[in-house]
PDB file of C-alpha atoms in Angstrom:
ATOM      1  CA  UNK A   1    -103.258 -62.127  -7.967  1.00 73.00           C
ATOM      2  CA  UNK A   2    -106.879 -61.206  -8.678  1.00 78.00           C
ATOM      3  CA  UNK A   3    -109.089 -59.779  -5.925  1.00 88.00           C
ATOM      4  CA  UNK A   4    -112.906 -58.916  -5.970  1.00 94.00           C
ATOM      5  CA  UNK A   5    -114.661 -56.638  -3.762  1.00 94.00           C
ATOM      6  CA  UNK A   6    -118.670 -55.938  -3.493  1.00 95.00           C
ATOM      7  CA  UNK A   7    -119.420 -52.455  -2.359  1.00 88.00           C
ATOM      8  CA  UNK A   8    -122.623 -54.245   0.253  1.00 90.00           C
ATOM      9  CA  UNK A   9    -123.253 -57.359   2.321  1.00 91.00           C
ATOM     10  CA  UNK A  10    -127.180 -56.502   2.218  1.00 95.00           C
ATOM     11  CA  UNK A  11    -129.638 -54.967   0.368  1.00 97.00           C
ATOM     12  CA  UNK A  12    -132.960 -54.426   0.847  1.00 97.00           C
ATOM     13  CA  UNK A  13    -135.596 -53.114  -1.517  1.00 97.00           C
ATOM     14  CA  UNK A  14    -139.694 -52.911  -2.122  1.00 97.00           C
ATOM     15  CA  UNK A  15    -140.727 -54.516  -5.574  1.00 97.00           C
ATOM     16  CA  UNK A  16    -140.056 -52.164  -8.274  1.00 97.00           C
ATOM     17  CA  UNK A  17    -137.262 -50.588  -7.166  1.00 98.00           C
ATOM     18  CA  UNK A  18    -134.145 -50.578  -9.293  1.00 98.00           C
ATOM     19  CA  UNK A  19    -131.127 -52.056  -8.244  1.00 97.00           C
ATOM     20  CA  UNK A  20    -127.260 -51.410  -8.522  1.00 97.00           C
ATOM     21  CA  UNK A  21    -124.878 -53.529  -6.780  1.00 97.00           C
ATOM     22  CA  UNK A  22    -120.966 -52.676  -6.857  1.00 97.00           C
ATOM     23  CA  UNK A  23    -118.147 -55.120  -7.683  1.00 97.00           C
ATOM     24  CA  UNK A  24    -114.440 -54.035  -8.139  1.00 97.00           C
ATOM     25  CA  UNK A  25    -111.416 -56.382  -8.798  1.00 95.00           C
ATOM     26  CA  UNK A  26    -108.114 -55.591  -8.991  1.00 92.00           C
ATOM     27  CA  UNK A  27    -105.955 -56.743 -11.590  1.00 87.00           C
ATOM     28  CA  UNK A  28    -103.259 -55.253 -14.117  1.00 80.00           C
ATOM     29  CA  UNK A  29    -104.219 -57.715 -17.248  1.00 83.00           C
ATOM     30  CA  UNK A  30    -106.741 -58.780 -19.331  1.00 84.00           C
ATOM     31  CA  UNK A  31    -109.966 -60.059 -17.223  1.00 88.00           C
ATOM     32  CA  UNK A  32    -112.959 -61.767 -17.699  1.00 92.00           C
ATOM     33  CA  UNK A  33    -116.364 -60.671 -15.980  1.00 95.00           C
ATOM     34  CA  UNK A  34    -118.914 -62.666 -13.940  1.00 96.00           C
ATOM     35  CA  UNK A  35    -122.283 -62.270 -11.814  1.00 97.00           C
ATOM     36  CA  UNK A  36    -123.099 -65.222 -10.724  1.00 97.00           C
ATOM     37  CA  UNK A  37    -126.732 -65.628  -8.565  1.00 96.00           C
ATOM     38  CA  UNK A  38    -127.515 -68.087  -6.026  1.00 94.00           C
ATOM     39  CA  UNK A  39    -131.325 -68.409  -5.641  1.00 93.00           C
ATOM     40  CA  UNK A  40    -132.149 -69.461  -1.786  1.00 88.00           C
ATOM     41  CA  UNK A  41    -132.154 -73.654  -1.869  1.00 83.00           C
ATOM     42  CA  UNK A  42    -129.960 -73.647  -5.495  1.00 86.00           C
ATOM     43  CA  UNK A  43    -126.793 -74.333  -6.517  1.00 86.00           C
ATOM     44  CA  UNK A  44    -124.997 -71.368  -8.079  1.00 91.00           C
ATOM     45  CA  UNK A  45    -125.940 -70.235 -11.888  1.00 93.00           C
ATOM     46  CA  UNK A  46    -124.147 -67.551 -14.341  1.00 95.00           C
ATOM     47  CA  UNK A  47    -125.989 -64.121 -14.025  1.00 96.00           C
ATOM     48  CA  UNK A  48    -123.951 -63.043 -17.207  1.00 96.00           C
ATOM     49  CA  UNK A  49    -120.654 -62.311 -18.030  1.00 95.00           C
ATOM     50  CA  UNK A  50    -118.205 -59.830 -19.994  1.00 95.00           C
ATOM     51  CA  UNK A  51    -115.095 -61.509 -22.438  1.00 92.00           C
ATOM     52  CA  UNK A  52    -115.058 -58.527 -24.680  1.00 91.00           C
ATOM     53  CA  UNK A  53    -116.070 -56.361 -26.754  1.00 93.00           C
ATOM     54  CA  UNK A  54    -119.530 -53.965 -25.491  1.00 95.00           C
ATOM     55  CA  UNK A  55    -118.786 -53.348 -22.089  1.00 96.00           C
ATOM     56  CA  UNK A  56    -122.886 -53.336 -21.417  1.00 97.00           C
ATOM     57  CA  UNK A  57    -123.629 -56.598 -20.703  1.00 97.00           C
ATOM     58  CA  UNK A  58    -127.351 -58.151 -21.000  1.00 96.00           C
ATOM     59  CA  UNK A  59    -127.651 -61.464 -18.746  1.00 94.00           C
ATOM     60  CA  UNK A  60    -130.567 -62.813 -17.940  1.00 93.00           C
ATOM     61  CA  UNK A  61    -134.079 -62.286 -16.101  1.00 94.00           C
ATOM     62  CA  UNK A  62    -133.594 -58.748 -16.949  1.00 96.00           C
ATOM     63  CA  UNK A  63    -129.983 -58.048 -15.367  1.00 97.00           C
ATOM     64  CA  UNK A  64    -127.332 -56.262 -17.273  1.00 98.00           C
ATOM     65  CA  UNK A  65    -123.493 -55.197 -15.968  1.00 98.00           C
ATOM     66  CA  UNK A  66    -121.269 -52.670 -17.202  1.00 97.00           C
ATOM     67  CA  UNK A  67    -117.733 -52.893 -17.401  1.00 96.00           C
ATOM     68  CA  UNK A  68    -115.712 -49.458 -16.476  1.00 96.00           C
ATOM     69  CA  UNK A  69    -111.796 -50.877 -17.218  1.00 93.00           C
ATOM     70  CA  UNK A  70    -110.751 -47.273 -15.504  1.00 93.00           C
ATOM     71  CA  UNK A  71    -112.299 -48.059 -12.412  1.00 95.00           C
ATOM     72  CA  UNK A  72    -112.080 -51.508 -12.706  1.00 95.00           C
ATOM     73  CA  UNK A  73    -115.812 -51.887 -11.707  1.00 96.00           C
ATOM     74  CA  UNK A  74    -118.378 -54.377 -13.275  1.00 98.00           C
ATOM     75  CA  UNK A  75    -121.727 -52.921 -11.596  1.00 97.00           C
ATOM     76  CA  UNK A  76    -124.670 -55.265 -11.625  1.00 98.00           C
ATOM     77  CA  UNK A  77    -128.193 -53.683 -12.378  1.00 98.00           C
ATOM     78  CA  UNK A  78    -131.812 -53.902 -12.998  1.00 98.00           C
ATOM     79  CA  UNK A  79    -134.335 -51.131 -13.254  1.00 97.00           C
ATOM     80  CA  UNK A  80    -137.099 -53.085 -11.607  1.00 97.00           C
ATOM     81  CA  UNK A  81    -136.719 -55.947  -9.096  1.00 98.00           C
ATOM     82  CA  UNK A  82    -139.192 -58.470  -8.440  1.00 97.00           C
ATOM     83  CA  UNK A  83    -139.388 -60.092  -5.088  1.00 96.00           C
ATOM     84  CA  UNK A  84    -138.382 -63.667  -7.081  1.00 96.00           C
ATOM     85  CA  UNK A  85    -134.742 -61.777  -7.391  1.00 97.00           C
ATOM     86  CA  UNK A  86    -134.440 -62.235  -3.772  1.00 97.00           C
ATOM     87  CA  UNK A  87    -130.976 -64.305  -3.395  1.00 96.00           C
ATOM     88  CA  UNK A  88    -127.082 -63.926  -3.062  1.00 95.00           C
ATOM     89  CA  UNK A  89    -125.145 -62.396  -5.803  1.00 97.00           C
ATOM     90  CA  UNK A  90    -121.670 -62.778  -6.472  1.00 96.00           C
ATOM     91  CA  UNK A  91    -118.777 -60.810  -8.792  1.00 96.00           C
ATOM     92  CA  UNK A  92    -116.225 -62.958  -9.978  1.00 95.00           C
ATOM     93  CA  UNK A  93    -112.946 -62.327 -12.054  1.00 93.00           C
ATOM     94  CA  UNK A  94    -110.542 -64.565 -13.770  1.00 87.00           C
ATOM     95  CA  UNK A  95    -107.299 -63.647 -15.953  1.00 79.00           C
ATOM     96  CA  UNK A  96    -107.373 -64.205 -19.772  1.00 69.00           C
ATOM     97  CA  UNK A  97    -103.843 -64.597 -19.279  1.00 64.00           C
ATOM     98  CA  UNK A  98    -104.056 -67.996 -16.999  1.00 65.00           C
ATOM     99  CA  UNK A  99    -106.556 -69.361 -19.351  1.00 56.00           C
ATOM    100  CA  UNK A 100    -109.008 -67.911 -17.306  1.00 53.00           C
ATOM    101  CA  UNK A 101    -108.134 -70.927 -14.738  1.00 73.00           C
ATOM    102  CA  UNK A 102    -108.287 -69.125 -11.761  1.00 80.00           C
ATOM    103  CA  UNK A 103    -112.043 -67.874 -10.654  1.00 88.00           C
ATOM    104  CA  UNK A 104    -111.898 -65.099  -7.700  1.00 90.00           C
ATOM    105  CA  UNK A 105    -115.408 -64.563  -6.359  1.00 92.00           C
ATOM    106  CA  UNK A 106    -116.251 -61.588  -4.201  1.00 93.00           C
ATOM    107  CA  UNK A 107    -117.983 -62.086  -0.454  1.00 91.00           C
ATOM    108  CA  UNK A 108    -121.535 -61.858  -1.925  1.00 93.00           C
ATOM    109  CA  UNK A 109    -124.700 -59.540  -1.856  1.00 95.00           C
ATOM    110  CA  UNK A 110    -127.418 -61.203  -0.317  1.00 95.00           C
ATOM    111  CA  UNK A 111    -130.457 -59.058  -2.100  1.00 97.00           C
ATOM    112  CA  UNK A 112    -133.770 -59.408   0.009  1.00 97.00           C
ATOM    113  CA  UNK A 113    -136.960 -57.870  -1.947  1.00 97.00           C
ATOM    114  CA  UNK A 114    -139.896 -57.022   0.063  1.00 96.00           C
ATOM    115  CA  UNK A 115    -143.800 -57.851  -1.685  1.00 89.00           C
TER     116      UNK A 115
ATOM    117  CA  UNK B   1    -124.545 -81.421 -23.002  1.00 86.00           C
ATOM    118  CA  UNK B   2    -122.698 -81.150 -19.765  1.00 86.00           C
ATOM    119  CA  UNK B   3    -123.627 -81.974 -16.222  1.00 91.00           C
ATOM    120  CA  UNK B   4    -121.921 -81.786 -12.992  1.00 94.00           C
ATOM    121  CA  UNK B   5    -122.651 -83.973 -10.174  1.00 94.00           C
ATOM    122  CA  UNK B   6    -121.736 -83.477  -6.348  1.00 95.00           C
ATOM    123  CA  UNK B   7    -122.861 -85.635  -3.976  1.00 91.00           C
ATOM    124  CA  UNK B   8    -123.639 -86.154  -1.382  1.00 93.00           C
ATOM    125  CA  UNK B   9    -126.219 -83.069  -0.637  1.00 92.00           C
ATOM    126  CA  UNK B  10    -125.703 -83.060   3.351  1.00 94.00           C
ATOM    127  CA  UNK B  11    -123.341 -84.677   5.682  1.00 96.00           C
ATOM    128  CA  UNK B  12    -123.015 -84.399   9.035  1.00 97.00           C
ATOM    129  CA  UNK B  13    -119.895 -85.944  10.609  1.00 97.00           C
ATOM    130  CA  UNK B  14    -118.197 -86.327  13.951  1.00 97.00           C
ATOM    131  CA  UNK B  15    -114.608 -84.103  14.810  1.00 97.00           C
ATOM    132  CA  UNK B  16    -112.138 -86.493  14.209  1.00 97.00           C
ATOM    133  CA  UNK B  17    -113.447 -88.906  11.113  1.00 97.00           C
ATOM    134  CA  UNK B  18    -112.437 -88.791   7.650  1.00 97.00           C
ATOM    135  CA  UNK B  19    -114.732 -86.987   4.698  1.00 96.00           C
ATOM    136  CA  UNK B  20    -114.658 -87.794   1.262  1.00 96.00           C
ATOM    137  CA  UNK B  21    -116.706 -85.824  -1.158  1.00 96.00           C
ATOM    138  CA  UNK B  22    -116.576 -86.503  -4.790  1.00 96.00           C
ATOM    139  CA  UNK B  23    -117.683 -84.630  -7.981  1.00 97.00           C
ATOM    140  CA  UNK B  24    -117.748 -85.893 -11.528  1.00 97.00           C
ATOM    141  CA  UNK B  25    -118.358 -83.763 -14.576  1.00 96.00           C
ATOM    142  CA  UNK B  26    -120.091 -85.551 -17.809  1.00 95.00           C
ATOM    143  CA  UNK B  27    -120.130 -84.773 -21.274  1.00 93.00           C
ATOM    144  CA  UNK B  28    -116.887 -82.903 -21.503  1.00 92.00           C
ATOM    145  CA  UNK B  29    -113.358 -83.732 -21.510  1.00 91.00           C
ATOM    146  CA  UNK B  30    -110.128 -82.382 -19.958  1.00 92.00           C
ATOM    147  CA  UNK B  31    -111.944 -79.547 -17.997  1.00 94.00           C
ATOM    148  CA  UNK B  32    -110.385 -78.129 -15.225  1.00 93.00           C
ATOM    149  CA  UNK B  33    -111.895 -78.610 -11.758  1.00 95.00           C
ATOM    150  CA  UNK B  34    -112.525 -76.554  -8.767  1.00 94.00           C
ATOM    151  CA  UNK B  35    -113.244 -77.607  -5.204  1.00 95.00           C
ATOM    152  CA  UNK B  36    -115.012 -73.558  -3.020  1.00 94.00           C
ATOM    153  CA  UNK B  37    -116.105 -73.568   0.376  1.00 94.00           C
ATOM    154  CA  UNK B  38    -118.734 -71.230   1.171  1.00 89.00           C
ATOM    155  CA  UNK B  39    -119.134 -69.681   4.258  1.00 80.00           C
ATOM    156  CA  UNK B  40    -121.440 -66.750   5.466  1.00 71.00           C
ATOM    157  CA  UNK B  41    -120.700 -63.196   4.613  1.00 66.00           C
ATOM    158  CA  UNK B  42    -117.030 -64.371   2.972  1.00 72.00           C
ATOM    159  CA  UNK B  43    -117.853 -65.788  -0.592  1.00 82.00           C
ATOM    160  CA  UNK B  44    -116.355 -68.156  -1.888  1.00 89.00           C
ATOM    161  CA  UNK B  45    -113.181 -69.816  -1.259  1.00 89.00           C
ATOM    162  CA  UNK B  46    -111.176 -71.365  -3.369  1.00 89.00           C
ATOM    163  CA  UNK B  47    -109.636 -74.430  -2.098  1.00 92.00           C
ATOM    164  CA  UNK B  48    -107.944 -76.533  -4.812  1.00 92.00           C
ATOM    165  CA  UNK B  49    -108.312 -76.792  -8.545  1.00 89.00           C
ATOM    166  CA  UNK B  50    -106.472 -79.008 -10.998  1.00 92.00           C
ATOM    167  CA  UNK B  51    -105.609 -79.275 -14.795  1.00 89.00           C
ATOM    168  CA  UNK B  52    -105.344 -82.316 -15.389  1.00 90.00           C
ATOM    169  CA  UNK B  53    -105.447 -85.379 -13.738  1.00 93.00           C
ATOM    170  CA  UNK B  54    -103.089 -85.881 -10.543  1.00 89.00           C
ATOM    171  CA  UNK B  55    -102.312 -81.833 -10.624  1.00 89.00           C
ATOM    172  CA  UNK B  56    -103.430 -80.268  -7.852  1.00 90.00           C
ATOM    173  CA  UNK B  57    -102.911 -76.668  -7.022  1.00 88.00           C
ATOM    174  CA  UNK B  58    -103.818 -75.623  -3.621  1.00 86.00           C
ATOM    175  CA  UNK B  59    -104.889 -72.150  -2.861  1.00 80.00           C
ATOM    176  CA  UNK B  60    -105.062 -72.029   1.428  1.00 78.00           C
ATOM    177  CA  UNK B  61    -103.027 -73.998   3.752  1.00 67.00           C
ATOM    178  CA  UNK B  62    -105.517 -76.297   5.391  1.00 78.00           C
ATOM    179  CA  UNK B  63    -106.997 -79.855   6.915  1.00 89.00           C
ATOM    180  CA  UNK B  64    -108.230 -80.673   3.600  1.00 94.00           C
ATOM    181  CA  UNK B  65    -106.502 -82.335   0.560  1.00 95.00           C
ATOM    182  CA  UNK B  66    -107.987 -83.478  -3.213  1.00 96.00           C
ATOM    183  CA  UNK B  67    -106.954 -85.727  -5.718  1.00 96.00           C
ATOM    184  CA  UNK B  68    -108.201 -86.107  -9.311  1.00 96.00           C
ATOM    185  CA  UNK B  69    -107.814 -90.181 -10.123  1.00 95.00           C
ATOM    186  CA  UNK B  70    -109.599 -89.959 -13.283  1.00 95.00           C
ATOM    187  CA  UNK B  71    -110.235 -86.934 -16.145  1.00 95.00           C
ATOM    188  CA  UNK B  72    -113.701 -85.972 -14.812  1.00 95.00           C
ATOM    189  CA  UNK B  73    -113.280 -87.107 -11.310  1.00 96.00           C
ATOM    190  CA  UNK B  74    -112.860 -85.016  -8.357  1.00 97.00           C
ATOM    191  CA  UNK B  75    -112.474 -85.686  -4.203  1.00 97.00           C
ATOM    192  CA  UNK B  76    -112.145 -83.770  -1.608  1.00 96.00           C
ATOM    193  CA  UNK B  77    -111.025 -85.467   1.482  1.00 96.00           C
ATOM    194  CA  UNK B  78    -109.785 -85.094   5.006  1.00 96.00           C
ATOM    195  CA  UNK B  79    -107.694 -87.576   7.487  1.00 95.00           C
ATOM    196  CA  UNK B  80    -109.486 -85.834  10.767  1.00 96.00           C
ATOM    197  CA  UNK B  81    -112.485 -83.695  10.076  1.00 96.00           C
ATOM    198  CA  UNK B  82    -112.546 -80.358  12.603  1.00 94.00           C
ATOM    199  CA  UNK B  83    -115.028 -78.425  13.704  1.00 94.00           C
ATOM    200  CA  UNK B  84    -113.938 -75.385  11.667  1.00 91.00           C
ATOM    201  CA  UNK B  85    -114.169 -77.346   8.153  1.00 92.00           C
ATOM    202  CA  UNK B  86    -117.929 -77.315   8.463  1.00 92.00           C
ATOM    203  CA  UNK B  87    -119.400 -75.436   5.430  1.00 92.00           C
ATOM    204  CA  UNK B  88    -120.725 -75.224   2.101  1.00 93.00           C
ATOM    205  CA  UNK B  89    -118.247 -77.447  -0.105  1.00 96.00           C
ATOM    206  CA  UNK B  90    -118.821 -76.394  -4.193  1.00 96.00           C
ATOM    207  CA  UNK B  91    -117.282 -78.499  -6.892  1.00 96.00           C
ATOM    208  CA  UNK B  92    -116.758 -76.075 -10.168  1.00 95.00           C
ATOM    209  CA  UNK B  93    -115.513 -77.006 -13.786  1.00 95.00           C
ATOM    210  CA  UNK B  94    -114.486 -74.918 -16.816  1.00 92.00           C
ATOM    211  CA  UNK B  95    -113.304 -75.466 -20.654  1.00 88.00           C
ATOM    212  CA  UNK B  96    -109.985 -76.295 -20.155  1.00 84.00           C
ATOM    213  CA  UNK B  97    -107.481 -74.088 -22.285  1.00 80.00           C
ATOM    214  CA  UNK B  98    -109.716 -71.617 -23.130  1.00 80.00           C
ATOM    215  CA  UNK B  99    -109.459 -67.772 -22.511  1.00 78.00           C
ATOM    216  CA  UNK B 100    -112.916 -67.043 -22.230  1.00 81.00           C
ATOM    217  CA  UNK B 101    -114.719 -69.489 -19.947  1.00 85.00           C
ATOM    218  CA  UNK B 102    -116.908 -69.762 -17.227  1.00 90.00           C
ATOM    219  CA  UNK B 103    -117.457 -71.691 -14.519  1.00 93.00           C
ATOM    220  CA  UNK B 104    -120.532 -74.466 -14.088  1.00 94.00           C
ATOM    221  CA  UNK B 105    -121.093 -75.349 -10.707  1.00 94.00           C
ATOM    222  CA  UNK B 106    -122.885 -78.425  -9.107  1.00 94.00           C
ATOM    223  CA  UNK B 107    -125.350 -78.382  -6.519  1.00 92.00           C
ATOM    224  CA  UNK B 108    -123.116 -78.461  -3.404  1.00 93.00           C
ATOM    225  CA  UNK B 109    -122.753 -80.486  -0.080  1.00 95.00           C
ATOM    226  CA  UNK B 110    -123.330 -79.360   2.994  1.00 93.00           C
ATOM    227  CA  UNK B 111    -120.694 -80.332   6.054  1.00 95.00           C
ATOM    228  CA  UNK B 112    -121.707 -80.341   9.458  1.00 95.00           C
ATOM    229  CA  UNK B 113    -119.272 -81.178  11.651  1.00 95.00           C
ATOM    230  CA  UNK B 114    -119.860 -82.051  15.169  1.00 96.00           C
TER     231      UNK B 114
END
């Protein structure tokens, strides 16, 4: 069975800072990739996501991952946060080889940027 | 295009009634479905999903139980609500059969149980 863990439970930076936030999973097979964000107030919505191919992922508002299959990490980052990217990000995994049927989200990053 | 609704937004309930929450997905067919409770600091949970309709696959032993009486129709319901099943309840569908798929989620309800 898939697991996720995210390396922090909070963050806190100034505007402009840049930001990396940590997500391993653990799984033997073939995975797909997901940051999802959760803006404070709003329902969850896809950050970006890794199938295959480049592991350098571009998502949106500026946010890009990378996949490292040797550590099995999938590191969310952005070299300049605004204090609108203040919300709850989550890592999530699912196996290619269950038809990607099972999603296994991590316990969240809630990401609090100061003005 | 496709759209998920959850309803309702908030509910607050007393220990001991039942709860029915229901989710139906639009403008797709087949699509697997997904029933998360969120709670604070531990992400999110997966409760149940199914694959079709009347398949159910339950992931944690619990005081909840879902059903799926149509394709795109989803409930979550409990006999005797507890004080423990308050929460964040998240209904979640994905492209059935595929590999490569994410999931869409809808907006959420809100349990308070008291």
């Amino acid at each position: 069975a898939q697991s996720v863990s995210q390396h922090n439970h909070h963050v806190i930076l100034s505007e402009a800072a840049s930001l990396e936030l940590g997500c391993n999973y653990s799984y033997g097979g073939t995975v797909n990739l997901f940051w999802y964000v959760q803006y404070p107030g709003q329902h969850l919505q896809l950050l970006l996501k890794y199938f295959s191919g480049d592991p350098l992922v571009k998502g949106i508002k500026g946010f890009e991952a990378e996949f490292i299959k040797s550590k099995f990490s999938f590191n969310l980052r952005k070299p300049s946060v605004q204090w609108s990217d203040t919300a709850e990000y989550f890592c999530a995994v699912n196996a290619q080889d269950n038809y990607g049927q099972n999603f296994v989200f991590g316990p969240g990053t809630r990401l609090s940027v100061l003005p | 295009s496709q759209t998920i609704h959850q309803w309702p937004a908030t509910l607050v309930q007393p220990v001991g009634s039942p709860l029915s929450l229901e989710c139906t997905v639009e403008g797709t067919s087949n699509p697997n479905l997904y029933w998360y409770r969120q709670a604070a600091g531990r992400g999110l949970q997966l409760l149940f999903y199914s694959v079709g309709i009347g398949q159910i696959s339950s992931e944690v032993p619990q005081n909840l139980s879902a059903s799926r009486p149509q394709d795109r129709q989803f409930i979550l319901s409990s006999k005797k609500l507890l004080l423990s099943d308050s929460g964040f309840y998240l209904c979640a569908w994905s492209i059935w059969g595929a590999i490569n798929t994410e999931a869409f989620f809808g907006q959420g309800t809100r349990l308070t149980v008291v």
